[in-house]
Amino acid sequence: MTQPVWLSERVQWIGAFDPGMRSFDIILKTPNGTTYNAYAVRGSEGVAVIDTVKAECADQFFARLETVARYDEISVIVLNHLEPDHTGALPELMRRAPQAKLYISQSAQLMLKALLNRQDIDYTSVGTGDKVSLGDRTLRFLHTPYLHWPDTQCTYLEEECILFSGDVFGCHFCDERLFNDKVGDFRFAFEYYYSHIMRPFREHVINALELVQPLPINIIAPTHGPILRDQPTRYMQRYRELSGQRLQNEVNADEKTLIIFYISAYGSTTKMAHMIREGAEQVPGVRVSLYDMEGGDADLFVDLVEDADGIMIGSPTINGDAVKPVWDLVSSFAKINVRGKLAGAFGSYGWTGEAVRMLEDRLRGLKMRVPLEGVRIKLIPSTDELEQCRRYGQEAGEHLTGVNAPRILEMADLLAARQQTTTELNAT
Ligand code: FEO
């Protein structure tokens, strides 16, 4: 049950199966569980342990480790990533093998101290090209940050062309047959993992591929899911495709793209959205798209958001809140990088009208740029109020194209706007 699995004569999988896991990091669905993959590499002058497992699975890890090495043989511990699902067993491993030297990436040092809650830790920080020798086996490090934490790195076993990749090329898929040419169909899990974990960092994925793709690779050994020994470079190529460009958007290189999402209970927010579009389209160099969220869902829209330069969201206020499809859309932004995109919110309301301010706060929280105060209109927009929407769209377009210099909103302005909202609330 707790036997190791041989990748080669000198390399064993000593990880753990967690078939009962049903959601990971709260947001990821794991319909058949996951694995925490750790590895032992035996050289003529010592044994390296590469990554560990979640604390709750430590018994499996130590049982497998003890079948392949004595603790006093372990000379090296490599941590490719410090998230607790891979470092849960680390403190106990360090206690059992106190002579082992710890190797982490340059970006992992503060995290390591926080993780172990100690300052007096003996470790070596490494970067691309650094090596550690096990005698007749050599580990080479590759700095691959933000996949998906700042600390992440890959480790390459030179003599056997095995890439210990951390979370990259992994997936949540528990199958005790373990190798990609033996397990069930895990393609969905592989792509689902990419889209939820790696996609927000796709520029870093591309940088990492530049480092690892030129290497001769016999096996990719990730920290979750199947070990990729059959045509491993296909999985690199798939990452290349997933992180690359989609069908070319038919906009000119000098155009900026603005997407207006809206949803409307009685048509007022719809009218606002159309007027905002009209205003934005008056600005040369702005290409506007308009989407009614009632006709799609967040997963459909997230690709559009990723490519757009600006996003505006219209929502009515119902029971003091923006409506669920709007929050679903905003939640989906966590899958991509929206930092620095222009953003705004607008909406009609019947009574209190909190949705616009709540959305603006959330968009700012995502580090989007919200240079204009959103438009809130009570019930049905008048002619003057529609003109206000048109101007709002025009100003947004000007901010996108740089015609309108970015304005720093003064804290006093924000407080005054909040005060106005509070006064209105008290009056209703
Ligand atoms: Fe599998 Fe990012 O930990």
Short mmCIF file of C-alpha atoms and ligand atoms in Angstrom, two decimals:
data_model
loop_
_atom_site.label_atom_id
_atom_site.label_comp_id
_atom_site.label_asym_id
_atom_site.label_seq_id
_atom_site.Cartn_x
_atom_site.Cartn_y
_atom_site.Cartn_z
CA MET A 1 0.00 0.00 0.00
CA THR A 2 2.77 2.43 0.86
CA GLN A 3 5.36 1.12 -1.55
CA PRO A 4 7.39 3.66 -3.50
CA VAL A 5 7.06 3.78 -7.26
CA TRP A 6 10.18 3.58 -9.40
CA LEU A 7 10.70 6.22 -12.07
CA SER A 8 14.17 4.79 -12.70
CA GLU A 9 16.73 2.73 -10.82
CA ARG A 10 17.78 5.82 -8.83
CA VAL A 11 14.57 7.82 -8.63
CA GLN A 12 11.48 6.92 -6.67
CA TRP A 13 8.10 8.51 -6.12
CA ILE A 14 7.54 8.75 -2.37
CA GLY A 15 4.43 10.94 -2.36
CA ALA A 16 0.89 10.44 -1.11
CA PHE A 17 -2.52 9.65 -2.55
CA ASP A 18 -5.47 11.73 -1.40
CA PRO A 19 -8.43 10.23 -3.26
CA GLY A 20 -11.05 11.79 -0.97
CA MET A 21 -10.16 15.42 -1.67
CA ARG A 22 -13.12 17.14 -3.38
CA SER A 23 -12.08 20.77 -3.49
CA PHE A 24 -8.65 22.33 -3.41
CA ASP A 25 -7.76 25.84 -2.28
CA ILE A 26 -11.55 26.18 -1.87
CA ILE A 27 -12.11 27.07 -5.55
CA LEU A 28 -10.80 24.05 -7.45
CA LYS A 29 -13.04 21.04 -7.92
CA THR A 30 -11.24 17.72 -7.54
CA PRO A 31 -13.77 15.04 -8.54
CA ASN A 32 -11.36 12.15 -8.05
CA GLY A 33 -8.98 13.61 -5.49
CA THR A 34 -5.34 14.48 -5.91
CA THR A 35 -1.82 13.30 -5.23
CA TYR A 36 1.05 15.07 -3.51
CA ASN A 37 4.12 13.96 -5.40
CA ALA A 38 7.49 13.85 -3.71
CA TYR A 39 10.60 12.13 -4.99
CA ALA A 40 13.83 10.57 -3.77
CA VAL A 41 16.99 10.64 -5.90
CA ARG A 42 19.88 8.42 -4.94
CA GLY A 43 23.39 9.44 -5.94
CA SER A 44 26.72 7.81 -5.13
CA GLU A 45 27.26 10.42 -2.40
CA GLY A 46 23.87 10.94 -0.87
CA VAL A 47 20.12 10.97 -1.28
CA ALA A 48 18.00 13.97 -2.21
CA VAL A 49 14.37 14.37 -1.25
CA ILE A 50 12.51 16.63 -3.64
CA ASP A 51 9.40 18.21 -2.12
CA THR A 52 7.29 16.67 0.63
CA VAL A 53 3.53 16.30 1.12
CA LYS A 54 0.59 17.81 2.97
CA ALA A 55 0.85 17.35 6.75
CA GLU A 56 -2.20 15.07 6.91
CA CYS A 57 -0.53 12.68 4.45
CA ALA A 58 2.89 12.64 6.12
CA ASP A 59 2.55 9.02 7.28
CA GLN A 60 2.38 7.80 3.67
CA PHE A 61 5.37 9.93 2.73
CA PHE A 62 7.60 8.73 5.58
CA ALA A 63 6.56 5.11 5.08
CA ARG A 64 7.59 5.27 1.42
CA LEU A 65 10.74 7.23 2.14
CA GLU A 66 11.88 4.69 4.71
CA THR A 67 11.70 1.91 2.13
CA VAL A 68 14.19 3.67 -0.14
CA ALA A 69 16.64 5.44 2.20
CA ARG A 70 17.80 5.77 5.78
CA TYR A 71 17.38 9.22 7.26
CA ASP A 72 21.14 9.56 7.80
CA GLU A 73 21.67 9.05 4.05
CA ILE A 74 19.63 12.12 3.14
CA SER A 75 22.05 14.90 2.26
CA VAL A 76 19.76 17.21 0.31
CA ILE A 77 16.17 18.43 0.62
CA VAL A 78 14.87 20.48 -2.31
CA LEU A 79 11.70 22.50 -2.04
CA ASN A 80 10.44 23.58 -5.43
CA HIS A 81 7.44 25.34 -3.87
CA LEU A 82 6.54 26.18 -0.30
CA GLU A 83 2.76 25.93 -0.34
CA PRO A 84 1.69 23.73 2.60
CA ASP A 85 0.51 20.87 0.38
CA HIS A 86 4.21 20.32 -0.39
CA THR A 87 5.85 21.37 2.84
CA GLY A 88 3.53 19.89 5.45
CA ALA A 89 5.97 17.10 6.23
CA LEU A 90 9.05 19.32 6.08
CA PRO A 91 9.49 20.13 9.79
CA GLU A 92 9.35 16.44 10.71
CA LEU A 93 11.70 15.52 7.85
CA MET A 94 14.20 18.13 9.05
CA ARG A 95 13.93 16.71 12.55
CA ARG A 96 14.56 13.15 11.32
CA ALA A 97 17.35 14.13 8.89
CA PRO A 98 19.03 17.12 10.61
CA GLN A 99 22.20 16.79 8.52
CA ALA A 100 20.36 17.37 5.23
CA LYS A 101 20.97 20.68 3.47
CA LEU A 102 17.89 22.59 2.42
CA TYR A 103 17.72 24.15 -1.08
CA ILE A 104 15.06 26.71 -1.96
CA SER A 105 14.63 29.41 -4.59
CA GLN A 106 15.88 32.93 -3.98
CA SER A 107 12.28 34.12 -3.69
CA ALA A 108 11.36 31.59 -1.04
CA GLN A 109 13.50 32.77 1.86
CA LEU A 110 10.98 34.90 3.73
CA MET A 111 8.26 32.33 3.14
CA LEU A 112 10.42 29.58 4.59
CA LYS A 113 10.98 31.53 7.79
CA ALA A 114 7.26 32.27 8.06
CA LEU A 115 6.36 28.68 7.29
CA LEU A 116 8.61 27.24 9.97
CA ASN A 117 8.06 30.19 12.28
CA ARG A 118 11.81 30.35 12.84
CA GLN A 119 14.57 32.74 11.83
CA ASP A 120 17.56 30.44 12.51
CA ILE A 121 17.12 28.10 9.53
CA ASP A 122 20.15 26.80 7.66
CA TYR A 123 19.36 26.80 3.94
CA THR A 124 20.90 27.60 0.57
CA SER A 125 19.02 29.81 -1.89
CA VAL A 126 19.56 28.92 -5.53
CA GLY A 127 18.81 30.31 -8.98
CA THR A 128 19.00 29.23 -12.59
CA GLY A 129 22.17 27.28 -13.31
CA ASP A 130 23.06 26.51 -9.70
CA LYS A 131 23.74 22.85 -9.10
CA VAL A 132 24.06 20.41 -6.24
CA SER A 133 25.99 17.18 -6.63
CA LEU A 134 24.98 13.81 -5.25
CA GLY A 135 28.16 12.24 -6.65
CA ASP A 136 27.08 10.54 -9.84
CA ARG A 137 23.80 12.44 -9.94
CA THR A 138 23.44 16.21 -10.35
CA LEU A 139 20.49 18.46 -9.63
CA ARG A 140 20.32 21.70 -11.56
CA PHE A 141 17.94 24.49 -10.55
CA LEU A 142 15.78 26.62 -12.82
CA HIS A 143 14.25 29.83 -11.56
CA THR A 144 10.58 29.78 -12.62
CA PRO A 145 8.80 32.25 -10.33
CA TYR A 146 5.05 32.83 -10.09
CA LEU A 147 4.04 29.35 -11.12
CA HIS A 148 1.94 29.95 -9.20
CA TRP A 149 3.63 31.58 -6.18
CA PRO A 150 6.65 33.88 -6.20
CA ASP A 151 8.82 31.13 -4.73
CA THR A 152 8.43 28.45 -7.38
CA GLN A 153 11.33 26.77 -9.15
CA CYS A 154 12.01 23.60 -11.13
CA THR A 155 14.79 21.09 -10.54
CA TYR A 156 16.41 19.08 -13.32
CA LEU A 157 18.19 15.78 -12.82
CA GLU A 158 20.85 16.07 -15.48
CA GLU A 159 21.97 12.44 -15.88
CA GLU A 160 18.41 11.15 -16.32
CA CYS A 161 16.75 14.16 -17.95
CA ILE A 162 13.98 14.27 -15.36
CA LEU A 163 12.32 17.60 -14.67
CA PHE A 164 10.86 17.97 -11.18
CA SER A 165 8.52 20.75 -12.10
CA GLY A 166 6.54 21.61 -8.98
CA ASP A 167 2.91 22.51 -9.69
CA VAL A 168 3.68 23.25 -13.34
CA PHE A 169 2.41 20.49 -15.67
CA GLY A 170 0.55 19.00 -12.71
CA CYS A 171 -3.13 18.46 -12.09
CA HIS A 172 -5.48 17.22 -9.43
CA PHE A 173 -6.04 13.66 -10.53
CA CYS A 174 -5.59 10.72 -8.21
CA ASP A 175 -4.90 7.41 -9.89
CA GLU A 176 -2.63 4.88 -8.22
CA ARG A 177 -1.30 3.74 -11.59
CA LEU A 178 0.48 7.11 -11.47
CA PHE A 179 2.11 7.27 -14.92
CA ASN A 180 0.41 9.11 -17.76
CA ASP A 181 0.52 6.04 -19.99
CA LYS A 182 -1.30 3.97 -17.34
CA VAL A 183 -3.88 6.23 -15.67
CA GLY A 184 -7.39 7.14 -16.83
CA ASP A 185 -8.19 10.09 -19.06
CA PHE A 186 -6.85 13.12 -17.21
CA ARG A 187 -6.89 15.66 -20.03
CA PHE A 188 -9.73 17.61 -18.47
CA ALA A 189 -7.92 17.80 -15.15
CA PHE A 190 -4.69 18.94 -16.84
CA GLU A 191 -6.37 21.82 -18.66
CA TYR A 192 -8.64 22.71 -15.74
CA TYR A 193 -5.55 23.02 -13.53
CA TYR A 194 -3.81 25.21 -16.06
CA SER A 195 -6.81 27.50 -16.46
CA HIS A 196 -7.39 27.97 -12.73
CA ILE A 197 -3.84 27.95 -11.37
CA MET A 198 -1.38 28.94 -14.08
CA ARG A 199 -3.38 31.11 -16.44
CA PRO A 200 -3.21 34.31 -14.35
CA PHE A 201 0.58 34.02 -14.70
CA ARG A 202 0.78 33.11 -18.34
CA GLU A 203 3.64 35.52 -19.05
CA HIS A 204 5.62 33.65 -16.41
CA VAL A 205 4.53 30.35 -17.98
CA ILE A 206 6.04 31.50 -21.26
CA ASN A 207 9.26 32.53 -19.51
CA ALA A 208 9.46 29.14 -17.82
CA LEU A 209 8.88 27.33 -21.11
CA GLU A 210 11.81 29.24 -22.59
CA LEU A 211 13.96 27.73 -19.86
CA VAL A 212 12.72 24.16 -19.84
CA GLN A 213 11.73 23.42 -23.43
CA PRO A 214 15.32 23.37 -24.76
CA LEU A 215 16.27 20.70 -22.22
CA PRO A 216 16.27 17.03 -23.17
CA ILE A 217 13.35 15.64 -21.16
CA ASN A 218 12.61 11.97 -20.50
CA ILE A 219 10.16 12.50 -17.66
CA ILE A 220 8.26 15.43 -16.20
CA ALA A 221 7.65 14.79 -12.52
CA PRO A 222 5.15 17.36 -11.20
CA THR A 223 3.88 17.68 -7.63
CA HIS A 224 0.28 16.72 -8.44
CA GLY A 225 -1.27 14.10 -10.66
CA PRO A 226 0.23 11.79 -13.25
CA ILE A 227 3.98 11.56 -13.85
CA LEU A 228 4.52 12.39 -17.50
CA ARG A 229 6.89 9.83 -18.94
CA ASP A 230 5.12 9.13 -22.23
CA GLN A 231 5.78 11.96 -24.69
CA PRO A 232 6.39 14.51 -21.92
CA THR A 233 7.15 17.31 -24.33
CA ARG A 234 3.55 17.15 -25.58
CA TYR A 235 2.49 18.60 -22.23
CA MET A 236 4.98 21.42 -22.57
CA GLN A 237 3.65 22.10 -26.02
CA ARG A 238 0.09 22.16 -24.67
CA TYR A 239 1.16 24.74 -22.08
CA ARG A 240 2.69 26.73 -24.93
CA GLU A 241 -0.64 26.63 -26.79
CA LEU A 242 -2.73 27.43 -23.74
CA SER A 243 -0.57 30.39 -22.79
CA GLY A 244 -0.32 31.68 -26.35
CA GLN A 245 -2.59 33.93 -28.30
CA ARG A 246 -6.11 32.95 -29.29
CA LEU A 247 -7.71 33.73 -32.64
CA GLN A 248 -6.44 37.17 -33.52
CA ASN A 249 -8.81 39.89 -32.38
CA GLU A 250 -9.76 42.01 -35.37
CA VAL A 251 -8.68 45.30 -33.87
CA ASN A 252 -5.94 47.50 -35.18
CA ALA A 253 -2.72 47.71 -33.25
CA ASP A 254 -3.42 51.33 -32.34
CA GLU A 255 -6.98 50.69 -31.14
CA LYS A 256 -8.02 50.25 -27.51
CA THR A 257 -10.76 47.81 -26.63
CA LEU A 258 -13.51 48.55 -24.14
CA ILE A 259 -16.03 45.92 -23.09
CA ILE A 260 -19.28 46.98 -21.46
CA PHE A 261 -21.07 44.23 -19.54
CA TYR A 262 -24.51 44.92 -18.18
CA ILE A 263 -27.60 43.26 -16.80
CA SER A 264 -30.90 44.97 -16.30
CA ALA A 265 -34.12 44.29 -14.43
CA TYR A 266 -36.44 46.78 -16.19
CA GLY A 267 -34.31 48.11 -19.04
CA SER A 268 -32.87 51.22 -17.38
CA THR A 269 -29.35 49.84 -16.94
CA THR A 270 -29.58 48.62 -20.54
CA LYS A 271 -30.30 52.18 -21.71
CA MET A 272 -27.35 53.43 -19.69
CA ALA A 273 -25.05 50.79 -21.22
CA HIS A 274 -26.03 51.77 -24.76
CA MET A 275 -25.41 55.46 -24.07
CA ILE A 276 -22.04 54.71 -22.50
CA ARG A 277 -21.15 52.79 -25.63
CA GLU A 278 -22.24 55.70 -27.79
CA GLY A 279 -20.02 58.04 -25.80
CA ALA A 280 -16.99 55.74 -25.88
CA GLU A 281 -17.35 55.15 -29.62
CA GLN A 282 -17.06 58.87 -30.24
CA VAL A 283 -13.44 58.67 -29.17
CA PRO A 284 -11.19 57.83 -32.14
CA GLY A 285 -9.21 54.64 -31.57
CA VAL A 286 -11.68 52.95 -29.20
CA ARG A 287 -13.39 49.70 -30.21
CA VAL A 288 -16.37 48.97 -27.96
CA SER A 289 -18.17 45.67 -27.35
CA LEU A 290 -21.44 45.37 -25.47
CA TYR A 291 -22.60 42.21 -23.70
CA ASP A 292 -25.77 41.48 -21.79
CA MET A 293 -24.78 39.14 -18.97
CA GLU A 294 -28.20 37.53 -19.11
CA GLY A 295 -27.07 35.94 -22.38
CA GLY A 296 -23.86 34.34 -21.15
CA ASP A 297 -21.94 33.29 -18.11
CA ALA A 298 -18.66 34.26 -16.56
CA ASP A 299 -16.63 31.42 -18.07
CA LEU A 300 -17.68 32.55 -21.54
CA PHE A 301 -16.68 36.16 -20.86
CA VAL A 302 -13.38 35.71 -19.10
CA ASP A 303 -11.43 35.29 -22.36
CA LEU A 304 -12.82 38.62 -23.54
CA VAL A 305 -11.85 40.35 -20.34
CA GLU A 306 -8.31 39.03 -20.54
CA ASP A 307 -7.74 40.67 -23.92
CA ALA A 308 -9.60 43.95 -23.27
CA ASP A 309 -8.00 47.22 -22.29
CA GLY A 310 -11.02 48.41 -20.33
CA ILE A 311 -14.05 46.89 -18.62
CA MET A 312 -17.24 48.61 -17.53
CA ILE A 313 -19.92 46.76 -15.60
CA GLY A 314 -23.54 47.78 -15.23
CA SER A 315 -25.75 46.33 -12.54
CA PRO A 316 -29.01 47.27 -10.90
CA THR A 317 -29.13 47.23 -7.12
CA ILE A 318 -31.34 44.56 -5.67
CA ASN A 319 -31.61 44.14 -1.91
CA GLY A 320 -28.65 46.45 -1.40
CA ASP A 321 -26.29 44.51 -3.67
CA ALA A 322 -25.19 44.01 -7.27
CA VAL A 323 -26.79 40.92 -8.77
CA LYS A 324 -25.24 37.45 -8.80
CA PRO A 325 -24.22 37.25 -12.51
CA VAL A 326 -22.19 40.42 -11.97
CA TRP A 327 -20.36 39.03 -8.95
CA ASP A 328 -19.80 35.77 -10.82
CA LEU A 329 -18.16 37.76 -13.60
CA VAL A 330 -15.96 39.72 -11.21
CA SER A 331 -15.00 36.55 -9.33
CA SER A 332 -13.85 35.03 -12.61
CA PHE A 333 -11.25 37.81 -12.92
CA ALA A 334 -9.15 35.85 -10.44
CA LYS A 335 -8.34 33.44 -13.29
CA ILE A 336 -6.61 36.11 -15.33
CA ASN A 337 -4.44 39.16 -14.89
CA VAL A 338 -6.60 42.30 -14.80
CA ARG A 339 -4.15 44.52 -12.94
CA GLY A 340 -3.96 47.97 -14.51
CA LYS A 341 -6.92 47.57 -16.87
CA LEU A 342 -9.31 50.49 -16.91
CA ALA A 343 -12.56 49.72 -15.10
CA GLY A 344 -15.82 51.35 -14.17
CA ALA A 345 -19.32 50.63 -12.93
CA PHE A 346 -22.77 52.02 -13.50
CA GLY A 347 -26.36 51.13 -12.85
CA SER A 348 -29.91 52.11 -12.22
CA TYR A 349 -31.56 51.60 -8.85
CA GLY A 350 -34.95 51.91 -7.27
CA TRP A 351 -34.26 52.59 -3.68
CA THR A 352 -30.72 52.72 -2.31
CA GLY A 353 -28.27 52.01 -5.16
CA GLU A 354 -25.24 50.51 -3.45
CA ALA A 355 -24.20 48.26 -6.38
CA VAL A 356 -22.06 50.77 -8.25
CA ARG A 357 -19.91 51.75 -5.28
CA MET A 358 -19.55 48.13 -4.21
CA LEU A 359 -18.39 47.17 -7.68
CA GLU A 360 -15.93 50.04 -7.85
CA ASP A 361 -14.43 49.00 -4.52
CA ARG A 362 -14.05 45.44 -5.75
CA LEU A 363 -12.50 46.50 -9.05
CA ARG A 364 -10.02 48.70 -7.21
CA GLY A 365 -9.29 45.79 -4.91
CA LEU A 366 -8.29 43.81 -7.98
CA LYS A 367 -5.78 46.59 -8.78
CA MET A 368 -7.79 47.75 -11.78
CA ARG A 369 -7.68 51.43 -12.67
CA VAL A 370 -10.94 53.22 -11.84
CA PRO A 371 -10.32 56.84 -12.85
CA LEU A 372 -13.96 57.97 -13.07
CA GLU A 373 -16.74 57.96 -10.58
CA GLY A 374 -19.43 55.57 -11.77
CA VAL A 375 -22.88 56.69 -12.84
CA ARG A 376 -25.85 55.85 -10.59
CA ILE A 377 -29.34 56.72 -11.80
CA LYS A 378 -32.54 56.39 -9.85
CA LEU A 379 -35.21 54.42 -11.74
CA ILE A 380 -35.61 55.51 -15.37
CA PRO A 381 -32.85 57.69 -16.83
CA SER A 382 -33.97 61.13 -17.96
CA THR A 383 -32.61 62.79 -21.10
CA ASP A 384 -30.08 64.67 -18.98
CA GLU A 385 -29.04 61.51 -17.21
CA LEU A 386 -28.56 59.68 -20.48
CA GLU A 387 -26.34 62.54 -21.57
CA GLN A 388 -24.41 62.00 -18.33
CA CYS A 389 -23.94 58.36 -19.39
CA ARG A 390 -22.74 59.41 -22.82
CA ARG A 391 -20.16 61.75 -21.27
CA TYR A 392 -19.08 59.00 -18.90
CA GLY A 393 -18.46 56.67 -21.84
CA GLN A 394 -16.61 59.38 -23.71
CA GLU A 395 -14.37 60.16 -20.76
CA ALA A 396 -13.67 56.46 -20.27
CA GLY A 397 -12.66 56.23 -23.93
CA GLU A 398 -10.41 59.25 -23.54
CA HIS A 399 -8.74 57.67 -20.53
CA LEU A 400 -8.15 54.53 -22.57
CA THR A 401 -6.53 56.34 -25.45
CA GLY A 402 -4.57 58.71 -23.26
CA VAL A 403 -6.41 61.80 -24.53
CA ASN A 404 -7.55 62.31 -20.97
CA ALA A 405 -4.57 62.22 -18.64
CA PRO A 406 -5.02 59.81 -15.74
CA ARG A 407 -6.55 61.69 -12.85
CA ILE A 408 -5.59 60.86 -9.33
CA LEU A 409 -8.78 60.79 -7.31
CA GLU A 410 -8.30 62.74 -4.13
CA MET A 411 -9.28 61.01 -0.93
CA ALA A 412 -11.44 64.05 -0.14
CA ASP A 413 -13.42 63.44 -3.37
CA LEU A 414 -13.98 59.82 -2.47
CA LEU A 415 -15.10 60.70 1.04
CA ALA A 416 -17.47 63.34 -0.35
CA ALA A 417 -18.95 60.77 -2.74
CA ARG A 418 -19.41 58.31 0.11
CA GLN A 419 -21.01 61.01 2.24
CA GLN A 420 -23.46 61.77 -0.55
CA THR A 421 -24.43 58.11 -0.80
CA THR A 422 -24.92 57.89 2.96
CA THR A 423 -27.10 60.98 2.96
CA GLU A 424 -29.25 59.51 0.21
CA LEU A 425 -29.56 56.24 2.07
CA ASN A 426 -30.65 58.03 5.20
CA ALA A 427 -33.22 59.98 3.24
CA THR A 428 -34.88 56.88 1.75
FE1 FEO B 1 0.37 22.29 -5.03
FE2 FEO B 1 0.78 25.45 -5.15
O1 FEO B 1 0.70 23.88 -4.28
#
